[in-house]
Amino acid sequence: MAQTNEGQEQAVSRRKFLKNSGLVLGGLVVGGVAGSLLRTQAPPPPAAAPAPADFNQALMYFSPEQFRVVDAATERIFPEDENGPGARTLGAAYFIDHQLAGDWGFNARDYMQGPFYPGEATQGYQGRLRRREIFDIGIQEMNNYSTTKYGKRFYELEADQQDAVLKAFEADEVKLTTISASGFFKMLRASTMEGVYADPLYGGNKNMDGWRLKNYPGNQMAYTQVIEQDQFVKMEPKSLRDHQHG
Amino acid sequence: MPRRLPKVDVVIVGVGWGGGIIASELTKQGMTVVGLERGKERKTEDYFMVHDELRYALRYELMQDLSKETITFRSNTRIRALPMRSYGSFLLGTGLGGAGVHWNGQTFRFLPYDFEIRSKTIERYGEKKIPEGMTIQDWGITYDQLEPYYDRFEKLCGISGEENPLAGKRSSPYPTPPMKQTPAMKMFAEAAKKLKLHPYMMPSANLSQQYTNPDGVSRAACQYCGYCERFGCEYGAKADPVVTVIPVAKKTGKFEIRTHSHVRRILHTGNKATGVLYTDVTTGEEFEQPADIVVLTSYVFNNARLLLLSKLGRPYDPATGRGVIGKNYAYQVIRGGATGFFEDKEFNLYAGAGSLGMTLDDYNGDNFDHSDLKFLHGASISLSQTGQRPIANNPVPSGTPNWGKEYKAASLKYFNRALGVGAQGASMPFRHHFLDLDPTYRDVFGDPLMRITFDFEEQDRQLAAFTADKCGQILKEMGATHIDVRRELGPYDITPYQSTHNTGGVIMGASPDTSAVNNYLQMWDVENLFVVGASAFPHNSGYNPTDTVGALAYRAAEGIAKYAKGNGGLLV
């Protein structure tokens, strides 16, 4: 039996909590939260205007052709169903595009120095290609395989044919020389899930509808009123944007 | 030529829990301390946008940048070690507060058995019980000797907890009462009691209530926000060095922290350290910081690595078993657990705290009879509710496809209906598990990386299968409708996350023949060099290491002060 938390979540409001919390050492504030995060002025109320265009939904890395392949693939990995939206509606392919355009796509914080040797599976990825290059090759190979097998590009196939292509990659039935087909699939699957569930600030999980699918409340400051409850407490999710501007 | 700076009493390398405790204790006694930290400054305001699973948990915001430095790994000496190019099995901290910032706050004491593991094992089972190649040894200190230091660390943090019926004796109760209990924790406790086991509330550094510690630092109570491990605490509720010991040390006016300062060598003449050589990574300039006493307080790998790079101490040789630096690298056996699925019950699993849980030690240490078992030691078994975040947590019953319609439906259904009961297994050292310098791969300065040679042994496989079954039994008693028991440990694989509880390499003990440091963590071979951290553990227990790291840091601080006031020489 679900219940809502209306009237409870304000029991410990962030402001009140910060005012009461004493991160104090002999008069010296050690935490610093209390001073700097509190706004003295309330933010202006949101204006009643039509929803603005989503400027985030434009490509930073993929070509339109690449985007069509990835968008179709994410939707098969996490399809729309009676539970609610799938990866396409949630913007997962835009999320992946934006991620590949930045640090993650360049493996900026990974050790990418040589020499490069093939290793044991237990030693992890040992290739010299970066994630954006793996995606480039993987997407091209998905289209190649689809064309060879069905005479159409991946995003033009029927859903069950698309599933068959993805399964062939997942099981390494597609033989590739430059990348591992299953390694690419694993990355595609993992980044699809990230696009479904990461905070909407990254371009996926549109309107927090990914979180709503599994009743995840997003960014909440406190669950002290929930933590001991025997019944499931369903609440409207909040995003990091809400946190910064709310 | 490096620029030579004025000499100080003490220089510490790495400002996390170890460095923070040493700095606060020594500056309070009037000594001047410089703390060199390779990473950046950190403060609580930094965590304003911390409830970001992608940034912190999956893109490792607070962790060491592997493009500059990583480790290499091989399962045995017959294969080539290769670099850990991306994170997986464990996460290396960096920056002010170190790994003490992104820990969960689970603060267990090791068992009396741990400190005398070899003697007590032989006493109860005979020497033949210890398998060939297993290099367990006594720690050169007993639980009773270390107890006052545990007490100090727990009071520093304000640990919230209740008496563990199967642990060593406590000189005083936990400073704050236990955390709140969730329905899932109550179910675990009831089931465990029915099975005649001894559950207790997990000791927590997250704070059940507002607390003022003996240094006068006040911190607020935990809000159960569910963003703890891999994250910093925006409330300062979770004890970490930045909100406890570091400001205390700074307030004395005797502690200078230099961030972005990467120590590359310990300088030495004869058998004494004279200071350290470091690079300011923002300018590239090299400095020499002379000091009367040098204290290594970085993570396990860098403590051992700096000694090897500086040619200090005797490097361990697995072929002969001689030498000590790099010896007894150990880890944690974490994969022997079980997941229970509950068709009829939903839990508020999005809420939680890093150290919110219920634990039992009936199968830990030597709390149970090992006569007919093919392993030593054991594991703590816990149900913890750390806050289930949506990207990383998609439990589905075994046999469910990994993607697609069926996967989506199951992952949504079970997100709030699956509970894990996990075992944190001890890791015994073996002669062929060790740390040394990699011959091929280098860091951003051109220095060799640390190389890990490690694999799971039959000991670990037996332990994982045993604890997985126990976890499954508890879930059955809890009424789970479907239970997946993970009995198979497999080989050690560096790709899936397991535990950031790496230990050993600069181990403590009673004799310089078998250990690198004495029970004040003073190096046998270099009397004015102290090496603080889990690098000192001769093996790893079935618990999180931080309480023991903190206790040993207090013990080392006492030793350093004693050494500074005396006429030099070894303290033991």
PDB file of N, CA and C in Angstrom, chain A residues 17 22 24 30-31 33 36 77 79 81-82 84-85 99 108-111 113 115 117 119 122-124 126 170 185 189 194 197 202 214 216 219-221 223 227 229-233 243, chain B residues 44-45 48 51-52 59-60 63 66-67 73 80 82-83 85-86 180 183 218 223-224 227 234-235 247 347-348 350 388 390 393-394 402-405 407-408 412 415-416 441-442 494-495:
ATOM      1  N   PHE A  17      17.049  23.097   8.687  1.00  0.00           N
ATOM      2  CA  PHE A  17      18.089  22.173   9.116  1.00  0.00           C
ATOM      3  C   PHE A  17      19.457  22.858   9.142  1.00  0.00           C
ATOM      4  N   GLY A  22      25.002  22.765  13.734  1.00  0.00           N
ATOM      5  CA  GLY A  22      26.136  23.547  14.206  1.00  0.00           C
ATOM      6  C   GLY A  22      27.449  22.911  13.810  1.00  0.00           C
ATOM      7  N   VAL A  24      30.353  23.723  14.111  1.00  0.00           N
ATOM      8  CA  VAL A  24      31.122  24.784  14.738  1.00  0.00           C
ATOM      9  C   VAL A  24      32.224  24.204  15.594  1.00  0.00           C
ATOM     10  N   VAL A  30      33.316  25.119  10.642  1.00  0.00           N
ATOM     11  CA  VAL A  30      34.145  24.222   9.830  1.00  0.00           C
ATOM     12  C   VAL A  30      33.451  23.762   8.569  1.00  0.00           C
ATOM     13  N   GLY A  31      32.142  23.602   8.648  1.00  0.00           N
ATOM     14  CA  GLY A  31      31.453  23.067   7.481  1.00  0.00           C
ATOM     15  C   GLY A  31      31.353  24.093   6.382  1.00  0.00           C
ATOM     16  N   VAL A  33      28.724  25.179   5.068  1.00  0.00           N
ATOM     17  CA  VAL A  33      27.459  25.092   4.337  1.00  0.00           C
ATOM     18  C   VAL A  33      26.523  26.181   4.796  1.00  0.00           C
ATOM     19  N   SER A  36      27.306  29.775   3.311  1.00  0.00           N
ATOM     20  CA  SER A  36      27.349  30.096   1.897  1.00  0.00           C
ATOM     21  C   SER A  36      26.154  29.600   1.104  1.00  0.00           C
ATOM     22  N   ILE A  77      16.805  -1.677 -26.098  1.00  0.00           N
ATOM     23  CA  ILE A  77      17.392  -2.066 -24.813  1.00  0.00           C
ATOM     24  C   ILE A  77      16.430  -1.728 -23.666  1.00  0.00           C
ATOM     25  N   PRO A  79      12.704  -0.547 -23.877  1.00  0.00           N
ATOM     26  CA  PRO A  79      11.587  -0.144 -24.745  1.00  0.00           C
ATOM     27  C   PRO A  79      10.412   0.482 -23.991  1.00  0.00           C
ATOM     28  N   ASP A  81       6.733   0.558 -22.892  1.00  0.00           N
ATOM     29  CA  ASP A  81       5.790  -0.537 -22.659  1.00  0.00           C
ATOM     30  C   ASP A  81       4.670  -0.027 -21.764  1.00  0.00           C
ATOM     31  N   GLU A  82       3.881  -0.959 -21.227  1.00  0.00           N
ATOM     32  CA  GLU A  82       2.733  -0.538 -20.423  1.00  0.00           C
ATOM     33  C   GLU A  82       3.175   0.154 -19.122  1.00  0.00           C
ATOM     34  N   GLY A  84       5.487   2.467 -19.068  1.00  0.00           N
ATOM     35  CA  GLY A  84       5.796   3.864 -19.348  1.00  0.00           C
ATOM     36  C   GLY A  84       6.824   4.022 -20.446  1.00  0.00           C
ATOM     37  N   PRO A  85       7.400   5.232 -20.538  1.00  0.00           N
ATOM     38  CA  PRO A  85       8.266   5.566 -21.674  1.00  0.00           C
ATOM     39  C   PRO A  85       9.511   4.696 -21.754  1.00  0.00           C
ATOM     40  N   GLN A  99      27.596  12.751 -23.699  1.00  0.00           N
ATOM     41  CA  GLN A  99      28.687  12.145 -22.921  1.00  0.00           C
ATOM     42  C   GLN A  99      29.919  11.904 -23.802  1.00  0.00           C
ATOM     43  N   ALA A 108      39.292  10.708 -20.817  1.00  0.00           N
ATOM     44  CA  ALA A 108      40.222  11.719 -20.313  1.00  0.00           C
ATOM     45  C   ALA A 108      40.819  11.340 -18.956  1.00  0.00           C
ATOM     46  N   ARG A 109      40.078  10.591 -18.154  1.00  0.00           N
ATOM     47  CA  ARG A 109      40.588  10.271 -16.826  1.00  0.00           C
ATOM     48  C   ARG A 109      40.968   8.791 -16.726  1.00  0.00           C
ATOM     49  N   ASP A 110      41.161   8.152 -17.871  1.00  0.00           N
ATOM     50  CA  ASP A 110      41.624   6.762 -17.889  1.00  0.00           C
ATOM     51  C   ASP A 110      43.106   6.729 -18.261  1.00  0.00           C
ATOM     52  N   TYR A 111      43.756   5.663 -17.875  1.00  0.00           N
ATOM     53  CA  TYR A 111      45.169   5.503 -18.222  1.00  0.00           C
ATOM     54  C   TYR A 111      45.248   5.013 -19.664  1.00  0.00           C
ATOM     55  N   GLN A 113      48.107   5.340 -21.713  1.00  0.00           N
ATOM     56  CA  GLN A 113      49.482   5.233 -22.209  1.00  0.00           C
ATOM     57  C   GLN A 113      49.802   3.793 -22.605  1.00  0.00           C
ATOM     58  N   PRO A 115      52.812   0.706 -23.382  1.00  0.00           N
ATOM     59  CA  PRO A 115      52.469  -0.147 -24.522  1.00  0.00           C
ATOM     60  C   PRO A 115      51.136  -0.872 -24.343  1.00  0.00           C
ATOM     61  N   TYR A 117      49.041  -4.207 -24.850  1.00  0.00           N
ATOM     62  CA  TYR A 117      49.119  -5.656 -25.051  1.00  0.00           C
ATOM     63  C   TYR A 117      47.741  -6.243 -24.783  1.00  0.00           C
ATOM     64  N   GLY A 119      45.344  -8.666 -22.942  1.00  0.00           N
ATOM     65  CA  GLY A 119      45.520  -9.270 -21.627  1.00  0.00           C
ATOM     66  C   GLY A 119      44.461 -10.302 -21.340  1.00  0.00           C
ATOM     67  N   THR A 122      40.339 -10.741 -16.961  1.00  0.00           N
ATOM     68  CA  THR A 122      40.332 -10.215 -15.589  1.00  0.00           C
ATOM     69  C   THR A 122      41.178  -8.950 -15.444  1.00  0.00           C
ATOM     70  N   GLN A 123      41.929  -8.597 -16.493  1.00  0.00           N
ATOM     71  CA  GLN A 123      42.760  -7.390 -16.421  1.00  0.00           C
ATOM     72  C   GLN A 123      42.062  -6.166 -17.008  1.00  0.00           C
ATOM     73  N   GLY A 124      40.865  -6.350 -17.556  1.00  0.00           N
ATOM     74  CA  GLY A 124      40.094  -5.209 -18.033  1.00  0.00           C
ATOM     75  C   GLY A 124      40.500  -4.755 -19.427  1.00  0.00           C
ATOM     76  N   GLN A 126      42.084  -3.222 -22.531  1.00  0.00           N
ATOM     77  CA  GLN A 126      43.485  -2.887 -22.813  1.00  0.00           C
ATOM     78  C   GLN A 126      43.673  -2.285 -24.203  1.00  0.00           C
ATOM     79  N   GLU A 170      25.936  -8.828 -28.716  1.00  0.00           N
ATOM     80  CA  GLU A 170      26.100  -9.187 -27.305  1.00  0.00           C
ATOM     81  C   GLU A 170      26.837 -10.509 -27.160  1.00  0.00           C
ATOM     82  N   PHE A 185      28.628  -3.646 -27.104  1.00  0.00           N
ATOM     83  CA  PHE A 185      27.240  -3.791 -26.653  1.00  0.00           C
ATOM     84  C   PHE A 185      27.115  -3.456 -25.166  1.00  0.00           C
ATOM     85  N   ARG A 189      24.702  -0.679 -23.682  1.00  0.00           N
ATOM     86  CA  ARG A 189      23.671  -1.008 -22.696  1.00  0.00           C
ATOM     87  C   ARG A 189      23.840  -0.160 -21.436  1.00  0.00           C
ATOM     88  N   GLU A 194      22.268   4.659 -18.069  1.00  0.00           N
ATOM     89  CA  GLU A 194      22.642   5.969 -17.523  1.00  0.00           C
ATOM     90  C   GLU A 194      21.742   7.058 -18.087  1.00  0.00           C
ATOM     91  N   TYR A 197      18.372   7.012 -16.365  1.00  0.00           N
ATOM     92  CA  TYR A 197      18.273   7.285 -14.922  1.00  0.00           C
ATOM     93  C   TYR A 197      19.173   8.391 -14.366  1.00  0.00           C
ATOM     94  N   TYR A 202      21.795  16.034 -17.593  1.00  0.00           N
ATOM     95  CA  TYR A 202      22.682  15.472 -18.617  1.00  0.00           C
ATOM     96  C   TYR A 202      21.973  15.209 -19.933  1.00  0.00           C
ATOM     97  N   LYS A 214      10.348   3.884 -11.656  1.00  0.00           N
ATOM     98  CA  LYS A 214      10.640   3.001 -10.526  1.00  0.00           C
ATOM     99  C   LYS A 214      10.446   3.713  -9.186  1.00  0.00           C
ATOM    100  N   TYR A 216      11.600   6.404  -8.006  1.00  0.00           N
ATOM    101  CA  TYR A 216      12.796   6.949  -7.376  1.00  0.00           C
ATOM    102  C   TYR A 216      12.608   8.453  -7.204  1.00  0.00           C
ATOM    103  N   ASN A 219      16.613  13.816  -6.141  1.00  0.00           N
ATOM    104  CA  ASN A 219      17.414  14.543  -5.166  1.00  0.00           C
ATOM    105  C   ASN A 219      16.517  15.091  -4.052  1.00  0.00           C
ATOM    106  N   GLN A 220      16.541  14.447  -2.915  1.00  0.00           N
ATOM    107  CA  GLN A 220      15.792  14.922  -1.743  1.00  0.00           C
ATOM    108  C   GLN A 220      16.812  15.170  -0.648  1.00  0.00           C
ATOM    109  N   MET A 221      16.554  16.151   0.180  1.00  0.00           N
ATOM    110  CA  MET A 221      17.553  16.505   1.178  1.00  0.00           C
ATOM    111  C   MET A 221      17.519  15.605   2.402  1.00  0.00           C
ATOM    112  N   TYR A 223      15.498  12.066   4.452  1.00  0.00           N
ATOM    113  CA  TYR A 223      14.498  10.999   4.546  1.00  0.00           C
ATOM    114  C   TYR A 223      14.289  10.588   6.003  1.00  0.00           C
ATOM    115  N   ILE A 227      12.510   6.933   6.768  1.00  0.00           N
ATOM    116  CA  ILE A 227      13.450   5.818   6.905  1.00  0.00           C
ATOM    117  C   ILE A 227      12.891   4.656   7.738  1.00  0.00           C
ATOM    118  N   GLN A 229       9.622   3.972   8.138  1.00  0.00           N
ATOM    119  CA  GLN A 229       8.242   3.616   7.776  1.00  0.00           C
ATOM    120  C   GLN A 229       8.122   2.248   7.139  1.00  0.00           C
ATOM    121  N   ASP A 230       7.090   1.568   7.542  1.00  0.00           N
ATOM    122  CA  ASP A 230       6.864   0.215   7.066  1.00  0.00           C
ATOM    123  C   ASP A 230       6.233   0.215   5.675  1.00  0.00           C
ATOM    124  N   GLN A 231       5.482   1.282   5.373  1.00  0.00           N
ATOM    125  CA  GLN A 231       4.814   1.325   4.078  1.00  0.00           C
ATOM    126  C   GLN A 231       5.667   2.068   3.069  1.00  0.00           C
ATOM    127  N   PHE A 232       5.466   1.715   1.804  1.00  0.00           N
ATOM    128  CA  PHE A 232       6.229   2.402   0.769  1.00  0.00           C
ATOM    129  C   PHE A 232       5.750   3.849   0.652  1.00  0.00           C
ATOM    130  N   VAL A 233       6.695   4.759   0.664  1.00  0.00           N
ATOM    131  CA  VAL A 233       6.370   6.185   0.574  1.00  0.00           C
ATOM    132  C   VAL A 233       6.710   6.677  -0.822  1.00  0.00           C
ATOM    133  N   HIS A 243      17.039  21.750  -7.043  1.00  0.00           N
ATOM    134  CA  HIS A 243      17.866  22.023  -5.867  1.00  0.00           C
ATOM    135  C   HIS A 243      18.569  23.371  -5.990  1.00  0.00           C
TER     136      HIS A 243
ATOM    137  N   THR B  44      32.964  21.408   2.773  1.00  0.00           N
ATOM    138  CA  THR B  44      31.597  20.895   2.730  1.00  0.00           C
ATOM    139  C   THR B  44      30.756  21.574   1.645  1.00  0.00           C
ATOM    140  N   GLU B  45      30.991  22.866   1.390  1.00  0.00           N
ATOM    141  CA  GLU B  45      30.223  23.567   0.336  1.00  0.00           C
ATOM    142  C   GLU B  45      30.373  22.902  -1.028  1.00  0.00           C
ATOM    143  N   PHE B  48      27.328  20.831  -2.637  1.00  0.00           N
ATOM    144  CA  PHE B  48      25.994  21.403  -2.867  1.00  0.00           C
ATOM    145  C   PHE B  48      25.227  20.588  -3.919  1.00  0.00           C
ATOM    146  N   HIS B  51      24.113  15.172  -4.961  1.00  0.00           N
ATOM    147  CA  HIS B  51      23.173  14.067  -5.222  1.00  0.00           C
ATOM    148  C   HIS B  51      23.118  13.788  -6.721  1.00  0.00           C
ATOM    149  N   ASP B  52      24.257  13.486  -7.261  1.00  0.00           N
ATOM    150  CA  ASP B  52      24.415  13.280  -8.697  1.00  0.00           C
ATOM    151  C   ASP B  52      25.109  11.937  -8.888  1.00  0.00           C
ATOM    152  N   ARG B  59      31.225   8.371 -12.672  1.00  0.00           N
ATOM    153  CA  ARG B  59      32.342   9.061 -13.337  1.00  0.00           C
ATOM    154  C   ARG B  59      33.438   9.398 -12.321  1.00  0.00           C
ATOM    155  N   TYR B  60      33.244   8.970 -11.085  1.00  0.00           N
ATOM    156  CA  TYR B  60      34.313   8.988 -10.066  1.00  0.00           C
ATOM    157  C   TYR B  60      34.885  10.386  -9.797  1.00  0.00           C
ATOM    158  N   MET B  63      37.674  10.684  -7.208  1.00  0.00           N
ATOM    159  CA  MET B  63      38.761   9.697  -7.235  1.00  0.00           C
ATOM    160  C   MET B  63      39.983  10.197  -8.006  1.00  0.00           C
ATOM    161  N   LEU B  66      43.139   8.560 -13.200  1.00  0.00           N
ATOM    162  CA  LEU B  66      43.970   7.428 -13.637  1.00  0.00           C
ATOM    163  C   LEU B  66      44.835   7.763 -14.847  1.00  0.00           C
ATOM    164  N   SER B  67      44.514   8.840 -15.558  1.00  0.00           N
ATOM    165  CA  SER B  67      45.362   9.182 -16.711  1.00  0.00           C
ATOM    166  C   SER B  67      46.759   9.572 -16.240  1.00  0.00           C
ATOM    167  N   PHE B  73      48.238  -4.819 -12.773  1.00  0.00           N
ATOM    168  CA  PHE B  73      47.738  -6.017 -12.099  1.00  0.00           C
ATOM    169  C   PHE B  73      48.001  -7.263 -12.934  1.00  0.00           C
ATOM    170  N   ARG B  80      51.988 -11.208 -17.761  1.00  0.00           N
ATOM    171  CA  ARG B  80      52.394  -9.814 -17.791  1.00  0.00           C
ATOM    172  C   ARG B  80      51.358  -8.948 -17.057  1.00  0.00           C
ATOM    173  N   LEU B  82      49.246  -5.698 -16.461  1.00  0.00           N
ATOM    174  CA  LEU B  82      48.753  -4.649 -17.359  1.00  0.00           C
ATOM    175  C   LEU B  82      48.064  -3.576 -16.527  1.00  0.00           C
ATOM    176  N   PRO B  83      48.055  -2.356 -17.058  1.00  0.00           N
ATOM    177  CA  PRO B  83      47.505  -1.260 -16.244  1.00  0.00           C
ATOM    178  C   PRO B  83      45.997  -1.359 -16.046  1.00  0.00           C
ATOM    179  N   ARG B  85      43.206   0.474 -16.550  1.00  0.00           N
ATOM    180  CA  ARG B  85      43.012   1.678 -17.368  1.00  0.00           C
ATOM    181  C   ARG B  85      41.792   2.470 -16.923  1.00  0.00           C
ATOM    182  N   SER B  86      40.762   1.774 -16.446  1.00  0.00           N
ATOM    183  CA  SER B  86      39.569   2.435 -15.918  1.00  0.00           C
ATOM    184  C   SER B  86      39.290   1.844 -14.546  1.00  0.00           C
ATOM    185  N   LYS B 180      18.748   4.845  13.089  1.00  0.00           N
ATOM    186  CA  LYS B 180      17.352   4.378  13.049  1.00  0.00           C
ATOM    187  C   LYS B 180      17.289   3.004  12.377  1.00  0.00           C
ATOM    188  N   PRO B 183      12.495  -1.156   8.228  1.00  0.00           N
ATOM    189  CA  PRO B 183      11.778  -2.449   8.241  1.00  0.00           C
ATOM    190  C   PRO B 183      12.651  -3.607   7.766  1.00  0.00           C
ATOM    191  N   SER B 218      31.585  20.156  16.595  1.00  0.00           N
ATOM    192  CA  SER B 218      30.185  19.724  16.581  1.00  0.00           C
ATOM    193  C   SER B 218      29.758  19.384  15.172  1.00  0.00           C
ATOM    194  N   GLN B 223      20.879  12.704   7.734  1.00  0.00           N
ATOM    195  CA  GLN B 223      19.514  12.903   7.204  1.00  0.00           C
ATOM    196  C   GLN B 223      19.060  11.735   6.323  1.00  0.00           C
ATOM    197  N   TYR B 224      19.846  10.656   6.270  1.00  0.00           N
ATOM    198  CA  TYR B 224      19.462   9.445   5.529  1.00  0.00           C
ATOM    199  C   TYR B 224      19.171   9.745   4.053  1.00  0.00           C
ATOM    200  N   TYR B 227      23.082   9.247  -0.214  1.00  0.00           N
ATOM    201  CA  TYR B 227      24.270   9.537  -1.040  1.00  0.00           C
ATOM    202  C   TYR B 227      25.499   9.620  -0.136  1.00  0.00           C
ATOM    203  N   GLU B 234      27.091  16.579   2.434  1.00  0.00           N
ATOM    204  CA  GLU B 234      26.782  18.014   2.394  1.00  0.00           C
ATOM    205  C   GLU B 234      26.357  18.548   3.749  1.00  0.00           C
ATOM    206  N   TYR B 235      26.135  17.677   4.700  1.00  0.00           N
ATOM    207  CA  TYR B 235      25.764  18.114   6.044  1.00  0.00           C
ATOM    208  C   TYR B 235      26.947  18.096   7.007  1.00  0.00           C
ATOM    209  N   PRO B 247      40.569  20.782  10.644  1.00  0.00           N
ATOM    210  CA  PRO B 247      40.393  22.118  11.257  1.00  0.00           C
ATOM    211  C   PRO B 247      40.989  22.228  12.657  1.00  0.00           C
ATOM    212  N   PHE B 347       9.987  -1.763  -0.178  1.00  0.00           N
ATOM    213  CA  PHE B 347      10.782  -1.078   0.841  1.00  0.00           C
ATOM    214  C   PHE B 347      11.196   0.302   0.329  1.00  0.00           C
ATOM    215  N   ASN B 348      11.422   1.209   1.251  1.00  0.00           N
ATOM    216  CA  ASN B 348      11.860   2.561   0.865  1.00  0.00           C
ATOM    217  C   ASN B 348      13.376   2.573   0.674  1.00  0.00           C
ATOM    218  N   TYR B 350      15.311   3.813  -1.522  1.00  0.00           N
ATOM    219  CA  TYR B 350      16.004   5.028  -1.968  1.00  0.00           C
ATOM    220  C   TYR B 350      16.583   5.777  -0.765  1.00  0.00           C
ATOM    221  N   GLN B 388      19.545   3.192  -2.320  1.00  0.00           N
ATOM    222  CA  GLN B 388      19.664   2.531  -3.610  1.00  0.00           C
ATOM    223  C   GLN B 388      19.445   3.548  -4.720  1.00  0.00           C
ATOM    224  N   PRO B 390      19.431   4.838  -8.781  1.00  0.00           N
ATOM    225  CA  PRO B 390      18.744   4.131  -9.873  1.00  0.00           C
ATOM    226  C   PRO B 390      19.619   3.578 -10.997  1.00  0.00           C
ATOM    227  N   ASN B 393      21.590   0.312  -9.485  1.00  0.00           N
ATOM    228  CA  ASN B 393      20.818  -0.731  -8.808  1.00  0.00           C
ATOM    229  C   ASN B 393      19.624  -1.176  -9.642  1.00  0.00           C
ATOM    230  N   ASN B 394      19.772  -2.297 -10.276  1.00  0.00           N
ATOM    231  CA  ASN B 394      18.688  -2.878 -11.068  1.00  0.00           C
ATOM    232  C   ASN B 394      18.636  -4.381 -10.833  1.00  0.00           C
ATOM    233  N   ASN B 402      19.107  -9.584 -19.816  1.00  0.00           N
ATOM    234  CA  ASN B 402      19.894  -8.443 -19.347  1.00  0.00           C
ATOM    235  C   ASN B 402      19.439  -7.122 -19.957  1.00  0.00           C
ATOM    236  N   TRP B 403      18.507  -7.168 -20.889  1.00  0.00           N
ATOM    237  CA  TRP B 403      17.988  -5.950 -21.526  1.00  0.00           C
ATOM    238  C   TRP B 403      16.691  -6.283 -22.225  1.00  0.00           C
ATOM    239  N   GLY B 404      15.995  -5.257 -22.677  1.00  0.00           N
ATOM    240  CA  GLY B 404      14.752  -5.500 -23.412  1.00  0.00           C
ATOM    241  C   GLY B 404      13.527  -5.417 -22.512  1.00  0.00           C
ATOM    242  N   LYS B 405      12.386  -5.771 -23.091  1.00  0.00           N
ATOM    243  CA  LYS B 405      11.093  -5.597 -22.420  1.00  0.00           C
ATOM    244  C   LYS B 405      10.998  -6.330 -21.077  1.00  0.00           C
ATOM    245  N   TYR B 407      13.423  -7.437 -19.207  1.00  0.00           N
ATOM    246  CA  TYR B 407      14.361  -6.847 -18.250  1.00  0.00           C
ATOM    247  C   TYR B 407      13.800  -5.569 -17.651  1.00  0.00           C
ATOM    248  N   LYS B 408      13.261  -4.735 -18.518  1.00  0.00           N
ATOM    249  CA  LYS B 408      12.735  -3.460 -18.025  1.00  0.00           C
ATOM    250  C   LYS B 408      11.645  -3.716 -16.980  1.00  0.00           C
ATOM    251  N   LEU B 412      12.065  -2.729 -12.971  1.00  0.00           N
ATOM    252  CA  LEU B 412      11.183  -1.740 -12.339  1.00  0.00           C
ATOM    253  C   LEU B 412      10.452  -2.364 -11.157  1.00  0.00           C
ATOM    254  N   PHE B 415      12.943  -3.026  -8.105  1.00  0.00           N
ATOM    255  CA  PHE B 415      13.815  -1.954  -7.613  1.00  0.00           C
ATOM    256  C   PHE B 415      13.622  -1.733  -6.108  1.00  0.00           C
ATOM    257  N   ASN B 416      12.391  -1.768  -5.667  1.00  0.00           N
ATOM    258  CA  ASN B 416      12.126  -1.566  -4.238  1.00  0.00           C
ATOM    259  C   ASN B 416      11.687  -2.856  -3.541  1.00  0.00           C
ATOM    260  N   TYR B 441      55.257   0.076 -17.039  1.00  0.00           N
ATOM    261  CA  TYR B 441      54.309   1.208 -17.070  1.00  0.00           C
ATOM    262  C   TYR B 441      54.694   2.279 -16.056  1.00  0.00           C
ATOM    263  N   ARG B 442      54.466   3.550 -16.474  1.00  0.00           N
ATOM    264  CA  ARG B 442      54.937   4.682 -15.674  1.00  0.00           C
ATOM    265  C   ARG B 442      53.842   5.706 -15.461  1.00  0.00           C
ATOM    266  N   ILE B 494      39.653  -7.588 -11.967  1.00  0.00           N
ATOM    267  CA  ILE B 494      39.816  -6.191 -11.570  1.00  0.00           C
ATOM    268  C   ILE B 494      38.710  -5.291 -12.137  1.00  0.00           C
ATOM    269  N   THR B 495      37.800  -5.840 -12.956  1.00  0.00           N
ATOM    270  CA  THR B 495      36.799  -4.979 -13.596  1.00  0.00           C
ATOM    271  C   THR B 495      35.524  -4.712 -12.779  1.00  0.00           C
TER     272      THR B 495
END
